[in-house]
Amino acid sequence: MRIGIVGTGSVGSALARGLSAANHDVVLGSRDPSSASPDLRDRADVVAVLDQRAAAAHGDVVVLAVPAGVVTDVASDLADTLAGKTVVDTTNEYPAAGEDRALALRVADVLPEAAVVKAFNTIGAERMTDPVVDGERATMFVAGAETDVVERLAADLGFDVVVAGDLSTAGHLEHLARFWIHLSVARGRDIAFRFLES
């Protein structure tokens, strides 16, 4: 599958390594490709670092792995390129007082012609490509109306996948991510959630 990842930070880089290793055709997108770290430019398991628009154009699926404070601006700037594509919002924020709409819904507001899915936001980047903790596969929760392709990508990375619901449930995933951050402060980042049912 052709995947464009917009953002070269820890989450974007980890997803690029993992999805590339799973034989997907992955490129990374940066505001300034020439400033990408040598680690990204030189590692054989991470493919080309392009500008953000080129990465978005490359992907049938486009992952937004930029800081939460700029994700809606980046999405809006790329809206014409993202039309008709599955767009994965990985971002988390501590919302300002009075902001009660999930960040993923605000991303969807500026991408009316894309299928926005919330995913890859409830675990640390360190476990993104090795989601097995003490012998148990971590759960990756996804939310959106059209999640099939994202479920497949998460499974390719080794996650047990649970669909939380349509995009209106993305706020629950964002709350869960904030709880993960809270726990990681005391327990360290080598932690993950696992959903069990009988």
XYZ file of N, CA and C in Angstrom:
594
model
N 0.831 -1.181 0.000
C 0.000 0.000 0.000
C 0.880 1.251 0.000
N 0.425 2.282 -0.684
C 1.174 3.541 -0.717
C 0.737 4.413 0.461
N 1.723 4.779 1.286
C 1.430 5.530 2.506
C 2.304 6.768 2.559
N 1.681 7.916 2.758
C 2.401 9.156 2.991
C 2.244 9.551 4.443
N 3.345 9.770 5.132
C 3.318 10.177 6.535
C 3.804 11.608 6.619
N 2.932 12.494 7.038
C 3.267 13.910 7.153
C 3.724 14.160 8.583
N 5.021 14.379 8.731
C 5.612 14.560 10.046
C 6.761 13.598 10.244
N 7.908 14.127 10.688
C 9.124 13.307 10.822
C 9.583 13.184 12.269
N 8.675 13.425 13.205
C 9.013 13.264 14.616
C 8.997 11.807 15.032
N 8.899 11.555 16.327
C 9.021 10.188 16.831
C 7.902 9.284 16.333
N 6.661 9.780 16.296
C 5.547 8.943 15.843
C 5.639 8.690 14.338
N 5.835 9.747 13.559
C 5.938 9.583 12.120
C 7.083 8.670 11.730
N 8.236 8.843 12.366
C 9.407 8.022 12.053
C 9.181 6.566 12.432
N 8.568 6.339 13.602
C 8.304 4.961 14.028
C 7.329 4.280 13.081
N 6.270 4.981 12.698
C 5.312 4.388 11.768
C 5.956 4.123 10.414
N 6.819 5.021 9.975
C 7.505 4.808 8.699
C 8.360 3.552 8.749
N 9.111 3.365 9.829
C 9.947 2.170 9.959
C 9.091 0.910 9.982
N 8.040 0.927 10.799
C 7.219 -0.261 10.946
C 6.461 -0.620 9.693
N 5.866 0.365 9.052
C 5.073 0.082 7.854
C 5.958 -0.252 6.662
N 7.130 0.360 6.604
C 8.080 0.001 5.555
C 8.549 -1.437 5.739
N 8.822 -1.831 6.978
C 9.246 -3.199 7.255
C 8.148 -4.205 6.935
N 6.886 -3.740 6.968
C 5.752 -4.601 6.617
C 5.468 -4.562 5.112
N 6.441 -4.055 4.340
C 6.396 -4.061 2.872
C 5.397 -3.080 2.260
N 5.117 -2.008 2.973
C 4.322 -0.940 2.395
C 5.252 0.091 1.755
N 4.731 0.803 0.783
C 5.480 1.832 0.049
C 5.285 3.154 0.788
N 6.253 3.505 1.625
C 6.107 4.611 2.563
C 7.054 5.754 2.225
N 6.542 6.979 2.295
C 7.396 8.165 2.264
C 7.030 9.057 3.442
N 7.987 9.833 3.881
C 7.786 10.809 4.953
C 7.711 12.205 4.353
N 6.902 13.051 4.970
C 6.792 14.431 4.527
C 7.225 15.404 5.602
N 8.078 16.350 5.216
C 8.607 17.347 6.139
C 8.403 18.742 5.566
N 8.273 19.732 6.447
C 8.224 21.124 5.960
C 9.509 21.464 5.231
N 10.614 20.908 5.703
C 11.924 21.171 5.094
C 12.689 19.852 5.011
N 12.526 19.117 3.901
C 13.181 17.801 3.800
C 14.686 17.841 4.009
N 15.332 18.951 3.653
C 16.788 19.016 3.803
C 17.211 19.046 5.264
N 16.266 19.388 6.163
C 16.620 19.456 7.581
C 16.310 18.159 8.322
N 15.785 17.161 7.625
C 15.491 15.880 8.278
C 16.773 15.300 8.860
N 16.648 14.634 9.984
C 17.834 14.112 10.661
C 18.550 13.090 9.784
N 19.865 12.993 9.915
C 20.617 11.971 9.160
C 20.082 10.568 9.402
N 19.577 10.319 10.614
C 19.020 9.004 10.920
C 17.876 8.664 9.965
N 17.041 9.661 9.675
C 15.932 9.431 8.745
C 16.426 9.318 7.316
N 17.368 10.169 6.935
C 17.826 10.181 5.543
C 18.658 8.955 5.185
N 19.365 8.397 6.169
C 20.353 7.374 5.855
C 19.915 5.940 6.136
N 18.890 5.739 6.949
C 18.509 4.377 7.309
C 17.803 3.696 6.150
N 18.173 2.482 5.884
C 17.604 1.748 4.753
C 16.134 1.416 4.969
N 15.686 1.352 6.244
C 14.299 0.965 6.483
C 13.352 2.157 6.499
N 13.841 3.336 6.224
C 12.985 4.512 6.073
C 13.234 5.074 4.683
N 12.162 5.201 3.922
C 12.315 5.642 2.541
C 12.373 7.158 2.462
N 12.166 7.680 1.287
C 12.429 9.088 0.993
C 11.725 10.049 1.940
N 12.415 11.155 2.232
C 11.826 12.276 2.956
C 11.560 13.373 1.928
N 10.275 13.647 1.700
C 9.847 14.624 0.705
C 9.248 15.824 1.407
N 8.757 16.787 0.638
C 7.996 17.856 1.278
C 6.600 17.322 1.608
N 5.879 18.035 2.454
C 4.605 17.533 2.956
C 3.599 17.272 1.844
N 3.499 18.166 0.881
C 2.520 17.994 -0.194
C 2.851 16.784 -1.056
N 4.134 16.561 -1.340
C 4.531 15.401 -2.135
C 4.236 14.102 -1.388
N 4.467 14.096 -0.079
C 4.168 12.899 0.714
C 2.673 12.626 0.724
N 1.877 13.691 0.864
C 0.426 13.530 0.853
C -0.054 13.024 -0.503
N 0.545 13.523 -1.565
C 0.167 13.083 -2.912
C 0.533 11.623 -3.127
N 1.638 11.176 -2.539
C 2.119 9.805 -2.708
C 1.146 8.786 -2.125
N 0.570 9.103 -0.972
C -0.165 8.093 -0.229
C -1.599 7.895 -0.666
N -2.008 6.632 -0.769
C -3.437 6.324 -0.818
C -4.010 6.525 0.578
N -3.171 6.252 1.567
C -3.456 6.561 2.963
C -2.434 7.589 3.410
N -2.899 8.636 4.089
C -2.001 9.689 4.561
C -2.139 9.800 6.077
N -1.006 9.724 6.761
C -0.965 9.794 8.216
C -0.502 11.185 8.627
N -1.287 11.844 9.463
C -0.898 13.146 10.009
C -0.236 12.915 11.361
N 1.077 13.097 11.405
C 1.864 12.869 12.622
C 2.649 14.133 12.954
N 1.936 15.237 12.981
C 2.515 16.548 13.284
C 2.040 16.971 14.671
N 2.608 18.016 15.256
C 2.117 18.464 16.559
C 0.637 18.851 16.512
N -0.060 18.564 17.604
C -1.502 18.828 17.658
C -1.832 20.284 17.369
N -0.968 21.188 17.798
C -1.248 22.606 17.630
C -1.287 23.079 16.187
N -0.728 22.278 15.270
C -0.709 22.691 13.860
C -1.460 21.728 12.955
N -2.030 20.644 13.508
C -2.585 19.601 12.636
C -3.731 20.106 11.767
N -4.608 20.959 12.308
C -5.709 21.433 11.468
C -5.197 22.383 10.391
N -4.175 23.174 10.687
C -3.601 24.050 9.670
C -2.936 23.238 8.561
N -2.174 22.211 8.947
C -1.518 21.357 7.957
C -2.562 20.650 7.108
N -3.589 20.107 7.763
C -4.647 19.415 7.024
C -5.341 20.357 6.062
N -5.639 21.567 6.514
C -6.299 22.553 5.651
C -5.434 22.907 4.453
N -4.138 23.086 4.681
C -3.218 23.416 3.587
C -3.161 22.299 2.542
N -3.361 21.056 2.985
C -3.245 19.904 2.085
C -4.603 19.366 1.639
N -5.678 20.082 1.949
C -7.027 19.551 1.732
C -7.269 19.109 0.297
N -6.776 19.877 -0.677
C -7.011 19.497 -2.075
C -6.297 18.189 -2.407
N -5.121 17.979 -1.845
C -4.354 16.761 -2.091
C -4.944 15.565 -1.350
N -5.576 15.808 -0.214
C -6.104 14.735 0.621
C -7.514 14.316 0.240
N -8.168 15.036 -0.637
C -9.544 14.707 -1.032
C -9.611 13.287 -1.582
N -10.588 12.529 -1.101
C -10.796 11.167 -1.566
C -9.902 10.128 -0.919
N -9.052 10.538 0.027
C -8.107 9.603 0.651
C -8.515 9.302 2.091
N -7.972 8.210 2.609
C -8.078 7.927 4.035
C -6.970 8.709 4.735
N -7.352 9.502 5.731
C -6.403 10.333 6.470
C -6.440 9.907 7.935
N -5.290 9.552 8.473
C -5.194 9.079 9.850
C -4.662 10.203 10.734
N -5.456 10.572 11.739
C -5.034 11.576 12.710
C -4.453 10.855 13.920
N -3.161 11.058 14.178
C -2.472 10.403 15.294
C -2.283 11.330 16.490
N -2.782 12.559 16.402
C -2.362 13.605 17.339
C -3.146 13.584 18.650
N -2.525 14.151 19.662
C -3.135 14.314 20.977
C -2.877 15.720 21.486
N -3.801 16.202 22.299
C -3.640 17.533 22.880
C -4.256 17.563 24.271
N -3.862 18.559 25.024
C -4.587 18.933 26.228
C -5.407 20.154 25.826
N -6.716 19.969 25.570
C -7.502 21.048 24.965
C -7.625 22.274 25.867
N -7.778 23.401 25.218
C -7.980 24.649 25.944
C -9.332 24.625 26.645
N -9.449 25.408 27.677
C -10.721 25.500 28.397
C -11.834 25.876 27.423
N -12.929 25.153 27.513
C -14.071 25.438 26.656
C -14.061 24.678 25.344
N -12.951 23.991 25.020
C -12.888 23.213 23.771
C -13.331 21.786 24.070
N -14.513 21.439 23.605
C -15.042 20.111 23.929
C -15.182 19.197 22.715
N -14.783 19.670 21.534
C -14.834 18.810 20.346
C -13.499 18.102 20.174
N -13.577 16.833 19.863
C -12.359 16.051 19.651
C -11.516 16.673 18.540
N -10.222 16.574 18.690
C -9.311 17.115 17.684
C -9.554 16.442 16.329
N -9.824 15.146 16.332
C -10.070 14.438 15.073
C -11.278 15.009 14.336
N -12.289 15.439 15.070
C -13.465 16.034 14.431
C -13.119 17.383 13.818
N -12.220 18.110 14.471
C -11.793 19.395 13.900
C -10.931 19.184 12.659
N -10.158 18.100 12.638
C -9.422 17.747 11.420
C -10.412 17.421 10.306
N -11.434 16.644 10.633
C -12.442 16.286 9.632
C -13.179 17.515 9.101
N -13.344 18.528 9.950
C -14.015 19.764 9.505
C -13.297 20.392 8.316
N -11.963 20.349 8.328
C -11.203 20.997 7.255
C -10.901 20.032 6.109
N -11.320 18.771 6.272
C -11.114 17.754 5.222
C -12.450 17.087 4.875
N -13.409 17.859 4.390
C -14.745 17.288 4.155
C -14.784 16.212 3.075
N -13.762 16.159 2.233
C -13.757 15.165 1.155
C -12.824 13.996 1.429
N -12.321 13.901 2.657
C -11.452 12.787 3.046
C -12.165 11.936 4.082
N -11.708 10.697 4.241
C -12.207 9.800 5.285
C -11.222 9.844 6.443
N -11.539 10.597 7.480
C -10.630 10.776 8.614
C -10.839 9.650 9.620
N -9.731 9.078 10.077
C -9.734 8.002 11.073
C -8.779 8.393 12.191
N -9.208 8.200 13.424
C -8.329 8.415 14.579
C -7.647 7.100 14.923
N -6.330 7.102 15.015
C -5.588 5.881 15.361
C -4.151 6.234 15.707
N -3.448 5.273 16.267
C -2.020 5.390 16.601
C -1.749 6.522 17.587
N -2.703 6.765 18.486
C -2.518 7.850 19.449
C -2.533 7.387 20.895
N -2.727 6.076 21.141
C -2.892 5.614 22.521
C -1.731 4.743 23.007
N -0.578 4.916 22.397
C 0.621 4.182 22.802
C 1.830 5.047 22.465
N 2.933 4.836 23.157
C 4.136 5.605 22.871
C 4.806 5.164 21.580
N 5.523 6.078 20.971
C 6.212 5.781 19.717
C 7.176 4.610 19.865
N 7.725 4.428 21.065
C 8.693 3.358 21.290
C 8.092 1.967 21.058
N 6.795 1.833 21.234
C 6.124 0.540 21.063
C 5.338 0.468 19.757
N 5.447 1.471 18.912
C 4.670 1.517 17.678
C 5.034 0.372 16.735
N 6.292 -0.046 16.756
C 6.723 -1.112 15.852
C 6.971 -2.434 16.582
N 6.736 -2.458 17.876
C 6.893 -3.684 18.662
C 5.845 -3.666 19.776
N 4.567 -3.850 19.394
C 3.487 -3.660 20.364
C 3.174 -4.891 21.217
N 4.211 -5.600 21.630
C 4.019 -6.754 22.511
C 4.702 -6.439 23.835
N 3.906 -6.433 24.904
C 4.417 -6.117 26.241
C 4.187 -7.335 27.122
N 5.275 -7.894 27.637
C 5.203 -9.066 28.509
C 4.387 -10.183 27.857
N 4.618 -10.375 26.566
C 3.966 -11.459 25.840
C 2.557 -11.178 25.363
N 2.024 -9.997 25.642
C 0.656 -9.648 25.255
C 0.676 -8.580 24.169
N -0.120 -8.801 23.125
C -0.230 -7.785 22.075
C -1.055 -6.608 22.572
N -0.526 -5.415 22.385
C -1.262 -4.209 22.755
C -2.449 -4.018 21.823
N -3.456 -3.357 22.336
C -4.629 -3.017 21.540
C -4.427 -1.664 20.883
N -4.757 -1.580 19.594
C -4.813 -0.287 18.921
C -6.277 0.020 18.656
N -6.753 1.087 19.271
C -8.128 1.527 19.072
C -8.183 2.457 17.865
N -9.193 2.284 17.050
C -9.389 3.147 15.888
C -10.827 3.649 15.897
N -11.024 4.831 15.352
C -12.364 5.415 15.281
C -12.535 6.102 13.939
N -13.631 5.814 13.284
C -13.916 6.446 12.001
C -14.984 5.670 11.266
N -15.519 6.280 10.222
C -16.565 5.626 9.445
C -16.008 4.572 8.510
N -14.763 4.766 8.062
C -14.146 3.838 7.109
C -12.776 3.434 7.651
N -12.777 2.417 8.490
C -11.555 2.055 9.213
C -10.828 0.848 8.643
N -11.397 0.172 7.639
C -10.834 -1.117 7.203
C -9.345 -1.041 6.891
N -8.947 -0.041 6.107
C -7.551 0.033 5.684
C -6.637 0.333 6.872
N -7.104 1.137 7.823
C -6.291 1.467 8.998
C -6.203 0.264 9.937
N -7.279 -0.491 10.038
C -7.232 -1.733 10.816
C -6.154 -2.654 10.251
N -6.082 -2.757 8.939
C -5.092 -3.622 8.300
C -3.673 -3.140 8.595
N -3.456 -1.833 8.529
C -2.121 -1.298 8.814
C -1.727 -1.558 10.265
N -2.664 -1.354 11.192
C -2.364 -1.598 12.604
C -2.059 -3.072 12.838
N -2.807 -3.952 12.191
C -2.538 -5.387 12.320
C -1.168 -5.735 11.741
N -0.795 -5.079 10.636
C 0.524 -5.313 10.044
C 1.646 -4.929 10.999
N 1.395 -3.967 11.864
C 2.390 -3.559 12.855
C 2.412 -4.494 14.061
N 1.415 -5.381 14.156
C 1.376 -6.348 15.249
C 0.347 -6.072 16.318
N -0.491 -5.047 16.133
C -1.496 -4.713 17.137
C -2.713 -5.619 17.041
N -3.381 -5.802 18.176
C -4.732 -6.319 18.230
C -5.632 -5.091 18.053
N -6.518 -5.107 17.074
C -7.252 -3.894 16.692
C -8.685 -3.946 17.200
N -9.130 -2.843 17.783
C -10.509 -2.697 18.234
C -11.066 -1.400 17.649
N -12.198 -1.514 16.961
C -12.866 -0.338 16.422
C -13.770 0.237 17.504
N -13.517 1.484 17.883
C -14.289 2.120 18.944
C -15.644 2.613 18.459
N -15.750 2.875 17.166
C -16.987 3.414 16.599
C -16.654 4.387 15.494
N -17.629 5.184 15.110
C -17.367 6.177 14.072
C -16.558 7.336 14.653
N -16.323 8.352 13.842
C -15.403 9.412 14.279
C -15.921 10.186 15.488
N -17.220 10.101 15.761
C -17.745 10.784 16.945
C -17.196 10.190 18.234
N -16.618 8.993 18.167
C -16.022 8.371 19.361
C -14.542 8.700 19.524
N -13.993 9.492 18.613
C -12.561 9.813 18.677
C -12.175 10.501 19.978
N -13.088 11.250 20.561
C -12.794 11.910 21.831
C -12.439 10.929 22.924
N -13.057 9.749 22.912
C -12.716 8.732 23.907
C -11.268 8.276 23.744
N -10.831 8.140 22.488
C -9.443 7.743 22.238
C -8.485 8.836 22.691
N -8.881 10.096 22.499
C -8.025 11.204 22.922
C -7.944 11.281 24.451
N -9.059 11.006 25.126
C -9.017 10.928 26.594
C -8.133 9.766 27.046
N -8.259 8.626 26.364
C -7.445 7.464 26.718
C -5.961 7.770 26.538
N -5.623 8.521 25.509
C -4.229 8.908 25.290
C -3.722 9.786 26.431
N -4.554 10.696 26.900
C -4.140 11.546 28.021
C -3.947 10.708 29.289
N -4.770 9.670 29.448
C -4.594 8.761 30.582
C -3.291 7.984 30.430
N -2.962 7.553 29.202
C -1.687 6.870 28.955
C -0.527 7.787 29.353
N -0.600 9.047 28.963
C 0.458 10.002 29.303
C 0.579 10.133 30.817
N -0.559 10.226 31.500
C -0.563 10.322 32.963
C 0.138 9.109 33.583
N -0.233 7.915 33.123
C 0.378 6.705 33.673
C 1.871 6.629 33.361
N 2.255 7.086 32.174
C 3.657 6.970 31.758
C 4.582 7.821 32.611
N 4.059 8.891 33.193
C 4.891 9.744 34.040
C 5.381 8.958 35.252
N 4.503 8.152 35.836
C 4.880 7.388 37.025
C 5.482 6.028 36.697
N 5.046 5.416 35.603
C 5.403 4.025 35.327
C 6.389 3.860 34.181
N 6.715 4.929 33.490
C 7.579 4.825 32.324
C 6.770 4.572 31.065
N 7.432 4.718 29.933
C 6.726 4.679 28.657
C 6.544 3.271 28.085
N 7.091 2.271 28.734
C 6.974 0.905 28.228
C 5.681 0.274 28.736
N 4.563 0.925 28.409
C 3.246 0.471 28.855
C 2.294 0.541 27.665
N 1.215 -0.246 27.755
C 0.236 -0.260 26.668
C -1.104 -0.723 27.216
N -2.166 -0.406 26.499
C -3.500 -0.867 26.867
C -3.820 -2.166 26.122
N -4.569 -3.039 26.795
C -5.045 -4.275 26.173
C -6.525 -4.419 26.495
N -7.346 -4.580 25.462
C -8.783 -4.737 25.603
C -9.118 -6.222 25.640
N -9.852 -6.653 26.659
C -10.226 -8.045 26.813
C -11.742 -8.176 26.788
N -12.240 -9.209 26.145
C -13.669 -9.491 26.180
C -13.881 -10.992 26.086
N -14.989 -11.457 26.605
C -15.279 -12.889 26.562
C -16.247 -13.183 25.436
